[in-house]
Amino acid sequence: MKKSFLVLTLIISLICLQCKDRASSDCNENIEFKDVFMSKINSVEEYSLGKGDRKSFDESLEFLSKYVKVSFEEIMNYANEYTNIDAFKKDKSTWLEWYEKNKCDNIQFK
């Protein structure tokens, strides 16, 4: 858990640094959305690594799927979870790229 927390902290720090590089008038980032979005990614990751709870995993995937592609075909198995960690890593990368691309558009909750 410490390792995933450190990775998440590093990612958030990099995102914050990139946002500071832009002129403040060019970026209208919804920090509340960012915090929730990143926490949902973290919940999926924790469960995928065997540390989180199922309810949080399901709720997080439902939330994320409103904004980004979730590879549900990878999850549709006997356990209804990511059995291939590479599939999760690919999704996570896609989710973070989407956020980075859209963060300055004042993303609103659906």
PDB file of N, CA and C in Angstrom:
ATOM      1  N   MET A   1       0.826  -1.180   0.000  1.00  0.00           N
ATOM      2  CA  MET A   1       0.000   0.000   0.000  1.00  0.00           C
ATOM      3  C   MET A   1       0.874   1.249   0.000  1.00  0.00           C
ATOM      4  N   LYS A   2       1.994   1.206   0.721  1.00  0.00           N
ATOM      5  CA  LYS A   2       2.886   2.354   0.745  1.00  0.00           C
ATOM      6  C   LYS A   2       3.412   2.647  -0.648  1.00  0.00           C
ATOM      7  N   LYS A   3       3.729   1.579  -1.390  1.00  0.00           N
ATOM      8  CA  LYS A   3       4.267   1.761  -2.739  1.00  0.00           C
ATOM      9  C   LYS A   3       3.221   2.391  -3.655  1.00  0.00           C
ATOM     10  N   SER A   4       1.969   1.896  -3.606  1.00  0.00           N
ATOM     11  CA  SER A   4       0.932   2.463  -4.471  1.00  0.00           C
ATOM     12  C   SER A   4       0.611   3.894  -4.057  1.00  0.00           C
ATOM     13  N   PHE A   5       0.671   4.190  -2.757  1.00  0.00           N
ATOM     14  CA  PHE A   5       0.449   5.556  -2.299  1.00  0.00           C
ATOM     15  C   PHE A   5       1.541   6.476  -2.809  1.00  0.00           C
ATOM     16  N   LEU A   6       2.781   6.006  -2.767  1.00  0.00           N
ATOM     17  CA  LEU A   6       3.897   6.817  -3.259  1.00  0.00           C
ATOM     18  C   LEU A   6       3.775   7.055  -4.758  1.00  0.00           C
ATOM     19  N   VAL A   7       3.376   6.025  -5.494  1.00  0.00           N
ATOM     20  CA  VAL A   7       3.203   6.172  -6.939  1.00  0.00           C
ATOM     21  C   VAL A   7       2.098   7.176  -7.225  1.00  0.00           C
ATOM     22  N   LEU A   8       0.974   7.066  -6.517  1.00  0.00           N
ATOM     23  CA  LEU A   8      -0.135   7.996  -6.711  1.00  0.00           C
ATOM     24  C   LEU A   8       0.291   9.420  -6.351  1.00  0.00           C
ATOM     25  N   THR A   9       1.037   9.570  -5.277  1.00  0.00           N
ATOM     26  CA  THR A   9       1.525  10.891  -4.879  1.00  0.00           C
ATOM     27  C   THR A   9       2.444  11.476  -5.943  1.00  0.00           C
ATOM     28  N   LEU A  10       3.314  10.642  -6.491  1.00  0.00           N
ATOM     29  CA  LEU A  10       4.213  11.093  -7.548  1.00  0.00           C
ATOM     30  C   LEU A  10       3.421  11.542  -8.775  1.00  0.00           C
ATOM     31  N   ILE A  11       2.440  10.766  -9.164  1.00  0.00           N
ATOM     32  CA  ILE A  11       1.618  11.113 -10.328  1.00  0.00           C
ATOM     33  C   ILE A  11       0.895  12.427 -10.099  1.00  0.00           C
ATOM     34  N   ILE A  12       0.301  12.573  -8.936  1.00  0.00           N
ATOM     35  CA  ILE A  12      -0.419  13.819  -8.630  1.00  0.00           C
ATOM     36  C   ILE A  12       0.549  15.001  -8.611  1.00  0.00           C
ATOM     37  N   SER A  13       1.744  14.790  -8.075  1.00  0.00           N
ATOM     38  CA  SER A  13       2.743  15.863  -8.056  1.00  0.00           C
ATOM     39  C   SER A  13       3.132  16.286  -9.465  1.00  0.00           C
ATOM     40  N   LEU A  14       3.329  15.301 -10.333  1.00  0.00           N
ATOM     41  CA  LEU A  14       3.676  15.618 -11.722  1.00  0.00           C
ATOM     42  C   LEU A  14       2.547  16.364 -12.408  1.00  0.00           C
ATOM     43  N   ILE A  15       1.328  15.937 -12.150  1.00  0.00           N
ATOM     44  CA  ILE A  15       0.170  16.616 -12.735  1.00  0.00           C
ATOM     45  C   ILE A  15       0.119  18.063 -12.245  1.00  0.00           C
ATOM     46  N   CYS A  16       0.347  18.261 -10.953  1.00  0.00           N
ATOM     47  CA  CYS A  16       0.320  19.618 -10.397  1.00  0.00           C
ATOM     48  C   CYS A  16       1.426  20.488 -10.994  1.00  0.00           C
ATOM     49  N   LEU A  17       2.609  19.923 -11.162  1.00  0.00           N
ATOM     50  CA  LEU A  17       3.709  20.678 -11.755  1.00  0.00           C
ATOM     51  C   LEU A  17       3.382  21.094 -13.186  1.00  0.00           C
ATOM     52  N   GLN A  18       2.800  20.187 -13.953  1.00  0.00           N
ATOM     53  CA  GLN A  18       2.457  20.513 -15.331  1.00  0.00           C
ATOM     54  C   GLN A  18       1.381  21.586 -15.377  1.00  0.00           C
ATOM     55  N   CYS A  19       0.454  21.520 -14.455  1.00  0.00           N
ATOM     56  CA  CYS A  19      -0.610  22.527 -14.431  1.00  0.00           C
ATOM     57  C   CYS A  19      -0.033  23.901 -14.076  1.00  0.00           C
ATOM     58  N   LYS A  20       0.937  23.956 -13.178  1.00  0.00           N
ATOM     59  CA  LYS A  20       1.555  25.227 -12.804  1.00  0.00           C
ATOM     60  C   LYS A  20       2.315  25.838 -13.974  1.00  0.00           C
ATOM     61  N   ASP A  21       2.797  24.986 -14.887  1.00  0.00           N
ATOM     62  CA  ASP A  21       3.525  25.484 -16.045  1.00  0.00           C
ATOM     63  C   ASP A  21       2.616  26.258 -16.995  1.00  0.00           C
ATOM     64  N   ARG A  22       1.342  25.900 -16.998  1.00  0.00           N
ATOM     65  CA  ARG A  22       0.394  26.614 -17.862  1.00  0.00           C
ATOM     66  C   ARG A  22       0.018  27.938 -17.200  1.00  0.00           C
ATOM     67  N   ALA A  23      -0.322  28.886 -18.006  1.00  0.00           N
ATOM     68  CA  ALA A  23      -0.802  30.151 -17.453  1.00  0.00           C
ATOM     69  C   ALA A  23      -2.098  29.870 -16.704  1.00  0.00           C
ATOM     70  N   SER A  24      -2.286  30.509 -15.567  1.00  0.00           N
ATOM     71  CA  SER A  24      -3.453  30.211 -14.741  1.00  0.00           C
ATOM     72  C   SER A  24      -4.766  30.487 -15.477  1.00  0.00           C
ATOM     73  N   SER A  25      -4.784  31.416 -16.400  1.00  0.00           N
ATOM     74  CA  SER A  25      -6.005  31.699 -17.148  1.00  0.00           C
ATOM     75  C   SER A  25      -6.312  30.621 -18.185  1.00  0.00           C
ATOM     76  N   ASP A  26      -5.317  29.801 -18.532  1.00  0.00           N
ATOM     77  CA  ASP A  26      -5.523  28.735 -19.513  1.00  0.00           C
ATOM     78  C   ASP A  26      -6.052  27.454 -18.895  1.00  0.00           C
ATOM     79  N   CYS A  27      -5.980  27.341 -17.596  1.00  0.00           N
ATOM     80  CA  CYS A  27      -6.357  26.082 -16.948  1.00  0.00           C
ATOM     81  C   CYS A  27      -7.408  26.337 -15.874  1.00  0.00           C
ATOM     82  N   ASN A  28      -8.522  25.671 -16.028  1.00  0.00           N
ATOM     83  CA  ASN A  28      -9.610  25.772 -15.064  1.00  0.00           C
ATOM     84  C   ASN A  28      -9.860  24.375 -14.502  1.00  0.00           C
ATOM     85  N   GLU A  29      -8.928  23.888 -13.688  1.00  0.00           N
ATOM     86  CA  GLU A  29      -8.987  22.530 -13.164  1.00  0.00           C
ATOM     87  C   GLU A  29      -9.929  22.447 -11.970  1.00  0.00           C
ATOM     88  N   ASN A  30     -10.801  21.455 -11.993  1.00  0.00           N
ATOM     89  CA  ASN A  30     -11.710  21.192 -10.888  1.00  0.00           C
ATOM     90  C   ASN A  30     -10.984  20.267  -9.909  1.00  0.00           C
ATOM     91  N   ILE A  31     -10.445  20.841  -8.864  1.00  0.00           N
ATOM     92  CA  ILE A  31      -9.629  20.091  -7.902  1.00  0.00           C
ATOM     93  C   ILE A  31     -10.458  19.037  -7.174  1.00  0.00           C
ATOM     94  N   GLU A  32     -11.698  19.344  -6.873  1.00  0.00           N
ATOM     95  CA  GLU A  32     -12.560  18.359  -6.207  1.00  0.00           C
ATOM     96  C   GLU A  32     -12.728  17.119  -7.091  1.00  0.00           C
ATOM     97  N   PHE A  33     -12.967  17.338  -8.392  1.00  0.00           N
ATOM     98  CA  PHE A  33     -13.094  16.214  -9.313  1.00  0.00           C
ATOM     99  C   PHE A  33     -11.785  15.427  -9.372  1.00  0.00           C
ATOM    100  N   LYS A  34     -10.680  16.135  -9.454  1.00  0.00           N
ATOM    101  CA  LYS A  34      -9.366  15.480  -9.523  1.00  0.00           C
ATOM    102  C   LYS A  34      -9.147  14.559  -8.326  1.00  0.00           C
ATOM    103  N   ASP A  35      -9.449  15.056  -7.137  1.00  0.00           N
ATOM    104  CA  ASP A  35      -9.254  14.260  -5.924  1.00  0.00           C
ATOM    105  C   ASP A  35     -10.103  12.988  -5.945  1.00  0.00           C
ATOM    106  N   VAL A  36     -11.350  13.115  -6.357  1.00  0.00           N
ATOM    107  CA  VAL A  36     -12.243  11.957  -6.408  1.00  0.00           C
ATOM    108  C   VAL A  36     -11.785  10.997  -7.500  1.00  0.00           C
ATOM    109  N   PHE A  37     -11.468  11.517  -8.673  1.00  0.00           N
ATOM    110  CA  PHE A  37     -11.039  10.684  -9.800  1.00  0.00           C
ATOM    111  C   PHE A  37      -9.794   9.876  -9.426  1.00  0.00           C
ATOM    112  N   MET A  38      -8.815  10.538  -8.836  1.00  0.00           N
ATOM    113  CA  MET A  38      -7.582   9.844  -8.452  1.00  0.00           C
ATOM    114  C   MET A  38      -7.833   8.828  -7.344  1.00  0.00           C
ATOM    115  N   SER A  39      -8.729   9.147  -6.419  1.00  0.00           N
ATOM    116  CA  SER A  39      -9.025   8.187  -5.344  1.00  0.00           C
ATOM    117  C   SER A  39      -9.732   6.953  -5.895  1.00  0.00           C
ATOM    118  N   LYS A  40     -10.548   7.118  -6.925  1.00  0.00           N
ATOM    119  CA  LYS A  40     -11.220   5.970  -7.548  1.00  0.00           C
ATOM    120  C   LYS A  40     -10.197   5.073  -8.249  1.00  0.00           C
ATOM    121  N   ILE A  41      -9.241   5.677  -8.928  1.00  0.00           N
ATOM    122  CA  ILE A  41      -8.175   4.888  -9.554  1.00  0.00           C
ATOM    123  C   ILE A  41      -7.415   4.125  -8.478  1.00  0.00           C
ATOM    124  N   ASN A  42      -7.126   4.794  -7.374  1.00  0.00           N
ATOM    125  CA  ASN A  42      -6.396   4.158  -6.284  1.00  0.00           C
ATOM    126  C   ASN A  42      -7.191   2.987  -5.696  1.00  0.00           C
ATOM    127  N   SER A  43      -8.498   3.124  -5.573  1.00  0.00           N
ATOM    128  CA  SER A  43      -9.338   2.038  -5.045  1.00  0.00           C
ATOM    129  C   SER A  43      -9.306   0.819  -5.948  1.00  0.00           C
ATOM    130  N   VAL A  44      -9.378   1.052  -7.262  1.00  0.00           N
ATOM    131  CA  VAL A  44      -9.307  -0.062  -8.212  1.00  0.00           C
ATOM    132  C   VAL A  44      -7.948  -0.735  -8.112  1.00  0.00           C
ATOM    133  N   GLU A  45      -6.911   0.066  -8.009  1.00  0.00           N
ATOM    134  CA  GLU A  45      -5.560  -0.490  -7.922  1.00  0.00           C
ATOM    135  C   GLU A  45      -5.378  -1.316  -6.644  1.00  0.00           C
ATOM    136  N   GLU A  46      -5.832  -0.783  -5.526  1.00  0.00           N
ATOM    137  CA  GLU A  46      -5.698  -1.512  -4.261  1.00  0.00           C
ATOM    138  C   GLU A  46      -6.408  -2.860  -4.324  1.00  0.00           C
ATOM    139  N   TYR A  47      -7.628  -2.874  -4.855  1.00  0.00           N
ATOM    140  CA  TYR A  47      -8.363  -4.137  -4.938  1.00  0.00           C
ATOM    141  C   TYR A  47      -7.655  -5.099  -5.890  1.00  0.00           C
ATOM    142  N   SER A  48      -7.155  -4.579  -6.996  1.00  0.00           N
ATOM    143  CA  SER A  48      -6.465  -5.414  -7.979  1.00  0.00           C
ATOM    144  C   SER A  48      -5.189  -6.015  -7.409  1.00  0.00           C
ATOM    145  N   LEU A  49      -4.614  -5.354  -6.417  1.00  0.00           N
ATOM    146  CA  LEU A  49      -3.411  -5.863  -5.760  1.00  0.00           C
ATOM    147  C   LEU A  49      -3.745  -6.689  -4.514  1.00  0.00           C
ATOM    148  N   GLY A  50      -5.051  -6.909  -4.277  1.00  0.00           N
ATOM    149  CA  GLY A  50      -5.476  -7.738  -3.156  1.00  0.00           C
ATOM    150  C   GLY A  50      -5.560  -7.026  -1.830  1.00  0.00           C
ATOM    151  N   LYS A  51      -5.635  -5.693  -1.853  1.00  0.00           N
ATOM    152  CA  LYS A  51      -5.630  -4.938  -0.597  1.00  0.00           C
ATOM    153  C   LYS A  51      -6.921  -4.168  -0.339  1.00  0.00           C
ATOM    154  N   GLY A  52      -7.749  -3.973  -1.338  1.00  0.00           N
ATOM    155  CA  GLY A  52      -8.953  -3.169  -1.180  1.00  0.00           C
ATOM    156  C   GLY A  52     -10.187  -4.015  -0.989  1.00  0.00           C
ATOM    157  N   ASP A  53     -11.339  -3.343  -0.907  1.00  0.00           N
ATOM    158  CA  ASP A  53     -12.584  -4.085  -0.740  1.00  0.00           C
ATOM    159  C   ASP A  53     -13.408  -4.068  -2.030  1.00  0.00           C
ATOM    160  N   ARG A  54     -14.223  -5.080  -2.184  1.00  0.00           N
ATOM    161  CA  ARG A  54     -14.984  -5.305  -3.412  1.00  0.00           C
ATOM    162  C   ARG A  54     -15.975  -4.172  -3.694  1.00  0.00           C
ATOM    163  N   LYS A  55     -16.668  -3.705  -2.669  1.00  0.00           N
ATOM    164  CA  LYS A  55     -17.672  -2.660  -2.865  1.00  0.00           C
ATOM    165  C   LYS A  55     -17.027  -1.388  -3.430  1.00  0.00           C
ATOM    166  N   SER A  56     -15.923  -0.995  -2.854  1.00  0.00           N
ATOM    167  CA  SER A  56     -15.209   0.193  -3.325  1.00  0.00           C
ATOM    168  C   SER A  56     -14.712  -0.001  -4.761  1.00  0.00           C
ATOM    169  N   PHE A  57     -14.229  -1.190  -5.067  1.00  0.00           N
ATOM    170  CA  PHE A  57     -13.777  -1.532  -6.422  1.00  0.00           C
ATOM    171  C   PHE A  57     -14.918  -1.353  -7.426  1.00  0.00           C
ATOM    172  N   ASP A  58     -16.070  -1.944  -7.121  1.00  0.00           N
ATOM    173  CA  ASP A  58     -17.218  -1.853  -8.026  1.00  0.00           C
ATOM    174  C   ASP A  58     -17.689  -0.411  -8.202  1.00  0.00           C
ATOM    175  N   GLU A  59     -17.797   0.318  -7.099  1.00  0.00           N
ATOM    176  CA  GLU A  59     -18.234   1.715  -7.158  1.00  0.00           C
ATOM    177  C   GLU A  59     -17.240   2.573  -7.940  1.00  0.00           C
ATOM    178  N   SER A  60     -15.965   2.295  -7.759  1.00  0.00           N
ATOM    179  CA  SER A  60     -14.935   3.063  -8.453  1.00  0.00           C
ATOM    180  C   SER A  60     -14.978   2.818  -9.955  1.00  0.00           C
ATOM    181  N   LEU A  61     -15.147   1.565 -10.353  1.00  0.00           N
ATOM    182  CA  LEU A  61     -15.251   1.260 -11.783  1.00  0.00           C
ATOM    183  C   LEU A  61     -16.491   1.910 -12.393  1.00  0.00           C
ATOM    184  N   GLU A  62     -17.585   1.900 -11.662  1.00  0.00           N
ATOM    185  CA  GLU A  62     -18.808   2.540 -12.158  1.00  0.00           C
ATOM    186  C   GLU A  62     -18.581   4.037 -12.359  1.00  0.00           C
ATOM    187  N   PHE A  63     -17.933   4.689 -11.401  1.00  0.00           N
ATOM    188  CA  PHE A  63     -17.632   6.111 -11.507  1.00  0.00           C
ATOM    189  C   PHE A  63     -16.718   6.383 -12.698  1.00  0.00           C
ATOM    190  N   LEU A  64     -15.618   5.645 -12.776  1.00  0.00           N
ATOM    191  CA  LEU A  64     -14.646   5.862 -13.851  1.00  0.00           C
ATOM    192  C   LEU A  64     -15.267   5.654 -15.226  1.00  0.00           C
ATOM    193  N   SER A  65     -16.142   4.665 -15.343  1.00  0.00           N
ATOM    194  CA  SER A  65     -16.736   4.355 -16.648  1.00  0.00           C
ATOM    195  C   SER A  65     -17.605   5.487 -17.190  1.00  0.00           C
ATOM    196  N   LYS A  66     -17.993   6.431 -16.343  1.00  0.00           N
ATOM    197  CA  LYS A  66     -18.754   7.591 -16.801  1.00  0.00           C
ATOM    198  C   LYS A  66     -17.886   8.554 -17.604  1.00  0.00           C
ATOM    199  N   TYR A  67     -16.563   8.454 -17.434  1.00  0.00           N
ATOM    200  CA  TYR A  67     -15.642   9.406 -18.041  1.00  0.00           C
ATOM    201  C   TYR A  67     -14.635   8.769 -18.995  1.00  0.00           C
ATOM    202  N   VAL A  68     -14.216   7.557 -18.671  1.00  0.00           N
ATOM    203  CA  VAL A  68     -13.152   6.900 -19.437  1.00  0.00           C
ATOM    204  C   VAL A  68     -13.543   5.461 -19.756  1.00  0.00           C
ATOM    205  N   LYS A  69     -12.822   4.888 -20.714  1.00  0.00           N
ATOM    206  CA  LYS A  69     -13.070   3.491 -21.069  1.00  0.00           C
ATOM    207  C   LYS A  69     -12.532   2.586 -19.967  1.00  0.00           C
ATOM    208  N   VAL A  70     -13.370   1.668 -19.551  1.00  0.00           N
ATOM    209  CA  VAL A  70     -12.968   0.626 -18.607  1.00  0.00           C
ATOM    210  C   VAL A  70     -13.054  -0.684 -19.373  1.00  0.00           C
ATOM    211  N   SER A  71     -12.008  -1.474 -19.332  1.00  0.00           N
ATOM    212  CA  SER A  71     -11.969  -2.736 -20.078  1.00  0.00           C
ATOM    213  C   SER A  71     -12.780  -3.808 -19.354  1.00  0.00           C
ATOM    214  N   PHE A  72     -14.096  -3.644 -19.390  1.00  0.00           N
ATOM    215  CA  PHE A  72     -14.961  -4.601 -18.711  1.00  0.00           C
ATOM    216  C   PHE A  72     -14.802  -6.009 -19.279  1.00  0.00           C
ATOM    217  N   GLU A  73     -14.405  -6.118 -20.549  1.00  0.00           N
ATOM    218  CA  GLU A  73     -14.186  -7.439 -21.128  1.00  0.00           C
ATOM    219  C   GLU A  73     -13.055  -8.176 -20.420  1.00  0.00           C
ATOM    220  N   GLU A  74     -12.122  -7.438 -19.833  1.00  0.00           N
ATOM    221  CA  GLU A  74     -11.029  -8.054 -19.065  1.00  0.00           C
ATOM    222  C   GLU A  74     -11.502  -8.469 -17.669  1.00  0.00           C
ATOM    223  N   ILE A  75     -12.565  -7.839 -17.208  1.00  0.00           N
ATOM    224  CA  ILE A  75     -13.072  -8.094 -15.866  1.00  0.00           C
ATOM    225  C   ILE A  75     -14.140  -9.187 -15.877  1.00  0.00           C
ATOM    226  N   MET A  76     -14.734  -9.423 -17.027  1.00  0.00           N
ATOM    227  CA  MET A  76     -15.794 -10.426 -17.135  1.00  0.00           C
ATOM    228  C   MET A  76     -15.195 -11.830 -17.109  1.00  0.00           C
ATOM    229  N   ASN A  77     -14.932 -12.299 -15.908  1.00  0.00           N
ATOM    230  CA  ASN A  77     -14.363 -13.616 -15.709  1.00  0.00           C
ATOM    231  C   ASN A  77     -14.992 -14.223 -14.465  1.00  0.00           C
ATOM    232  N   TYR A  78     -14.514 -15.339 -14.061  1.00  0.00           N
ATOM    233  CA  TYR A  78     -15.099 -16.035 -12.909  1.00  0.00           C
ATOM    234  C   TYR A  78     -15.097 -15.196 -11.631  1.00  0.00           C
ATOM    235  N   ALA A  79     -14.162 -14.287 -11.491  1.00  0.00           N
ATOM    236  CA  ALA A  79     -14.052 -13.483 -10.269  1.00  0.00           C
ATOM    237  C   ALA A  79     -14.569 -12.058 -10.431  1.00  0.00           C
ATOM    238  N   ASN A  80     -14.891 -11.652 -11.654  1.00  0.00           N
ATOM    239  CA  ASN A  80     -15.312 -10.278 -11.940  1.00  0.00           C
ATOM    240  C   ASN A  80     -14.304  -9.253 -11.412  1.00  0.00           C
ATOM    241  N   GLU A  81     -13.050  -9.469 -11.777  1.00  0.00           N
ATOM    242  CA  GLU A  81     -11.979  -8.554 -11.393  1.00  0.00           C
ATOM    243  C   GLU A  81     -10.867  -8.662 -12.423  1.00  0.00           C
ATOM    244  N   TYR A  82      -9.909  -7.747 -12.330  1.00  0.00           N
ATOM    245  CA  TYR A  82      -8.747  -7.836 -13.207  1.00  0.00           C
ATOM    246  C   TYR A  82      -7.917  -9.046 -12.788  1.00  0.00           C
ATOM    247  N   THR A  83      -7.881 -10.065 -13.615  1.00  0.00           N
ATOM    248  CA  THR A  83      -7.013 -11.207 -13.311  1.00  0.00           C
ATOM    249  C   THR A  83      -5.664 -11.029 -13.991  1.00  0.00           C
ATOM    250  N   ASN A  84      -5.609 -10.114 -14.941  1.00  0.00           N
ATOM    251  CA  ASN A  84      -4.371  -9.803 -15.646  1.00  0.00           C
ATOM    252  C   ASN A  84      -3.951  -8.391 -15.237  1.00  0.00           C
ATOM    253  N   ILE A  85      -2.915  -8.275 -14.441  1.00  0.00           N
ATOM    254  CA  ILE A  85      -2.476  -6.973 -13.938  1.00  0.00           C
ATOM    255  C   ILE A  85      -2.048  -6.047 -15.065  1.00  0.00           C
ATOM    256  N   ASP A  86      -1.600  -6.604 -16.184  1.00  0.00           N
ATOM    257  CA  ASP A  86      -1.229  -5.774 -17.330  1.00  0.00           C
ATOM    258  C   ASP A  86      -2.448  -5.069 -17.918  1.00  0.00           C
ATOM    259  N   ALA A  87      -3.600  -5.738 -17.899  1.00  0.00           N
ATOM    260  CA  ALA A  87      -4.830  -5.105 -18.379  1.00  0.00           C
ATOM    261  C   ALA A  87      -5.188  -3.925 -17.491  1.00  0.00           C
ATOM    262  N   PHE A  88      -5.028  -4.100 -16.180  1.00  0.00           N
ATOM    263  CA  PHE A  88      -5.281  -2.984 -15.271  1.00  0.00           C
ATOM    264  C   PHE A  88      -4.309  -1.840 -15.536  1.00  0.00           C
ATOM    265  N   LYS A  89      -3.032  -2.147 -15.666  1.00  0.00           N
ATOM    266  CA  LYS A  89      -2.028  -1.104 -15.897  1.00  0.00           C
ATOM    267  C   LYS A  89      -2.320  -0.322 -17.176  1.00  0.00           C
ATOM    268  N   LYS A  90      -2.780  -1.023 -18.199  1.00  0.00           N
ATOM    269  CA  LYS A  90      -3.129  -0.357 -19.456  1.00  0.00           C
ATOM    270  C   LYS A  90      -4.307   0.584 -19.246  1.00  0.00           C
ATOM    271  N   ASP A  91      -5.340   0.095 -18.551  1.00  0.00           N
ATOM    272  CA  ASP A  91      -6.490   0.953 -18.256  1.00  0.00           C
ATOM    273  C   ASP A  91      -6.056   2.157 -17.426  1.00  0.00           C
ATOM    274  N   LYS A  92      -5.270   1.922 -16.405  1.00  0.00           N
ATOM    275  CA  LYS A  92      -4.836   3.019 -15.531  1.00  0.00           C
ATOM    276  C   LYS A  92      -4.082   4.084 -16.329  1.00  0.00           C
ATOM    277  N   SER A  93      -3.212   3.648 -17.198  1.00  0.00           N
ATOM    278  CA  SER A  93      -2.470   4.580 -18.037  1.00  0.00           C
ATOM    279  C   SER A  93      -3.422   5.406 -18.908  1.00  0.00           C
ATOM    280  N   THR A  94      -4.409   4.737 -19.472  1.00  0.00           N
ATOM    281  CA  THR A  94      -5.404   5.422 -20.307  1.00  0.00           C
ATOM    282  C   THR A  94      -6.199   6.429 -19.481  1.00  0.00           C
ATOM    283  N   TRP A  95      -6.577   6.047 -18.269  1.00  0.00           N
ATOM    284  CA  TRP A  95      -7.335   6.947 -17.397  1.00  0.00           C
ATOM    285  C   TRP A  95      -6.524   8.181 -17.047  1.00  0.00           C
ATOM    286  N   LEU A  96      -5.259   8.002 -16.705  1.00  0.00           N
ATOM    287  CA  LEU A  96      -4.407   9.141 -16.343  1.00  0.00           C
ATOM    288  C   LEU A  96      -4.141  10.047 -17.545  1.00  0.00           C
ATOM    289  N   GLU A  97      -3.970   9.455 -18.721  1.00  0.00           N
ATOM    290  CA  GLU A  97      -3.798  10.254 -19.936  1.00  0.00           C
ATOM    291  C   GLU A  97      -5.047  11.084 -20.207  1.00  0.00           C
ATOM    292  N   TRP A  98      -6.225  10.467 -20.047  1.00  0.00           N
ATOM    293  CA  TRP A  98      -7.481  11.190 -20.264  1.00  0.00           C
ATOM    294  C   TRP A  98      -7.556  12.371 -19.307  1.00  0.00           C
ATOM    295  N   TYR A  99      -7.237  12.131 -18.043  1.00  0.00           N
ATOM    296  CA  TYR A  99      -7.309  13.218 -17.070  1.00  0.00           C
ATOM    297  C   TYR A  99      -6.356  14.347 -17.438  1.00  0.00           C
ATOM    298  N   GLU A 100      -5.150  13.985 -17.763  1.00  0.00           N
ATOM    299  CA  GLU A 100      -4.144  14.989 -18.125  1.00  0.00           C
ATOM    300  C   GLU A 100      -4.611  15.837 -19.313  1.00  0.00           C
ATOM    301  N   LYS A 101      -5.217  15.190 -20.275  1.00  0.00           N
ATOM    302  CA  LYS A 101      -5.682  15.883 -21.477  1.00  0.00           C
ATOM    303  C   LYS A 101      -6.862  16.813 -21.181  1.00  0.00           C
ATOM    304  N   ASN A 102      -7.713  16.443 -20.232  1.00  0.00           N
ATOM    305  CA  ASN A 102      -8.967  17.161 -19.995  1.00  0.00           C
ATOM    306  C   ASN A 102      -9.017  17.982 -18.711  1.00  0.00           C
ATOM    307  N   LYS A 103      -7.978  17.936 -17.911  1.00  0.00           N
ATOM    308  CA  LYS A 103      -8.025  18.540 -16.584  1.00  0.00           C
ATOM    309  C   LYS A 103      -8.313  20.040 -16.582  1.00  0.00           C
ATOM    310  N   CYS A 104      -7.906  20.745 -17.595  1.00  0.00           N
ATOM    311  CA  CYS A 104      -8.090  22.200 -17.624  1.00  0.00           C
ATOM    312  C   CYS A 104      -9.447  22.617 -18.174  1.00  0.00           C
ATOM    313  N   ASP A 105     -10.297  21.646 -18.430  1.00  0.00           N
ATOM    314  CA  ASP A 105     -11.631  21.930 -18.980  1.00  0.00           C
ATOM    315  C   ASP A 105     -12.711  21.975 -17.905  1.00  0.00           C
ATOM    316  N   ASN A 106     -12.302  22.144 -16.647  1.00  0.00           N
ATOM    317  CA  ASN A 106     -13.258  22.220 -15.534  1.00  0.00           C
ATOM    318  C   ASN A 106     -14.214  21.028 -15.559  1.00  0.00           C
ATOM    319  N   ILE A 107     -13.683  19.835 -15.512  1.00  0.00           N
ATOM    320  CA  ILE A 107     -14.475  18.604 -15.587  1.00  0.00           C
ATOM    321  C   ILE A 107     -15.498  18.600 -14.457  1.00  0.00           C
ATOM    322  N   GLN A 108     -16.732  18.311 -14.809  1.00  0.00           N
ATOM    323  CA  GLN A 108     -17.820  18.279 -13.834  1.00  0.00           C
ATOM    324  C   GLN A 108     -18.271  16.837 -13.575  1.00  0.00           C
ATOM    325  N   PHE A 109     -18.836  16.608 -12.404  1.00  0.00           N
ATOM    326  CA  PHE A 109     -19.359  15.298 -12.061  1.00  0.00           C
ATOM    327  C   PHE A 109     -20.617  15.012 -12.871  1.00  0.00           C
ATOM    328  N   LYS A 110     -20.731  13.783 -13.326  1.00  0.00           N
ATOM    329  CA  LYS A 110     -21.921  13.346 -14.062  1.00  0.00           C
ATOM    330  C   LYS A 110     -22.865  12.667 -13.117  1.00  0.00           C
TER     331      LYS A 110
END
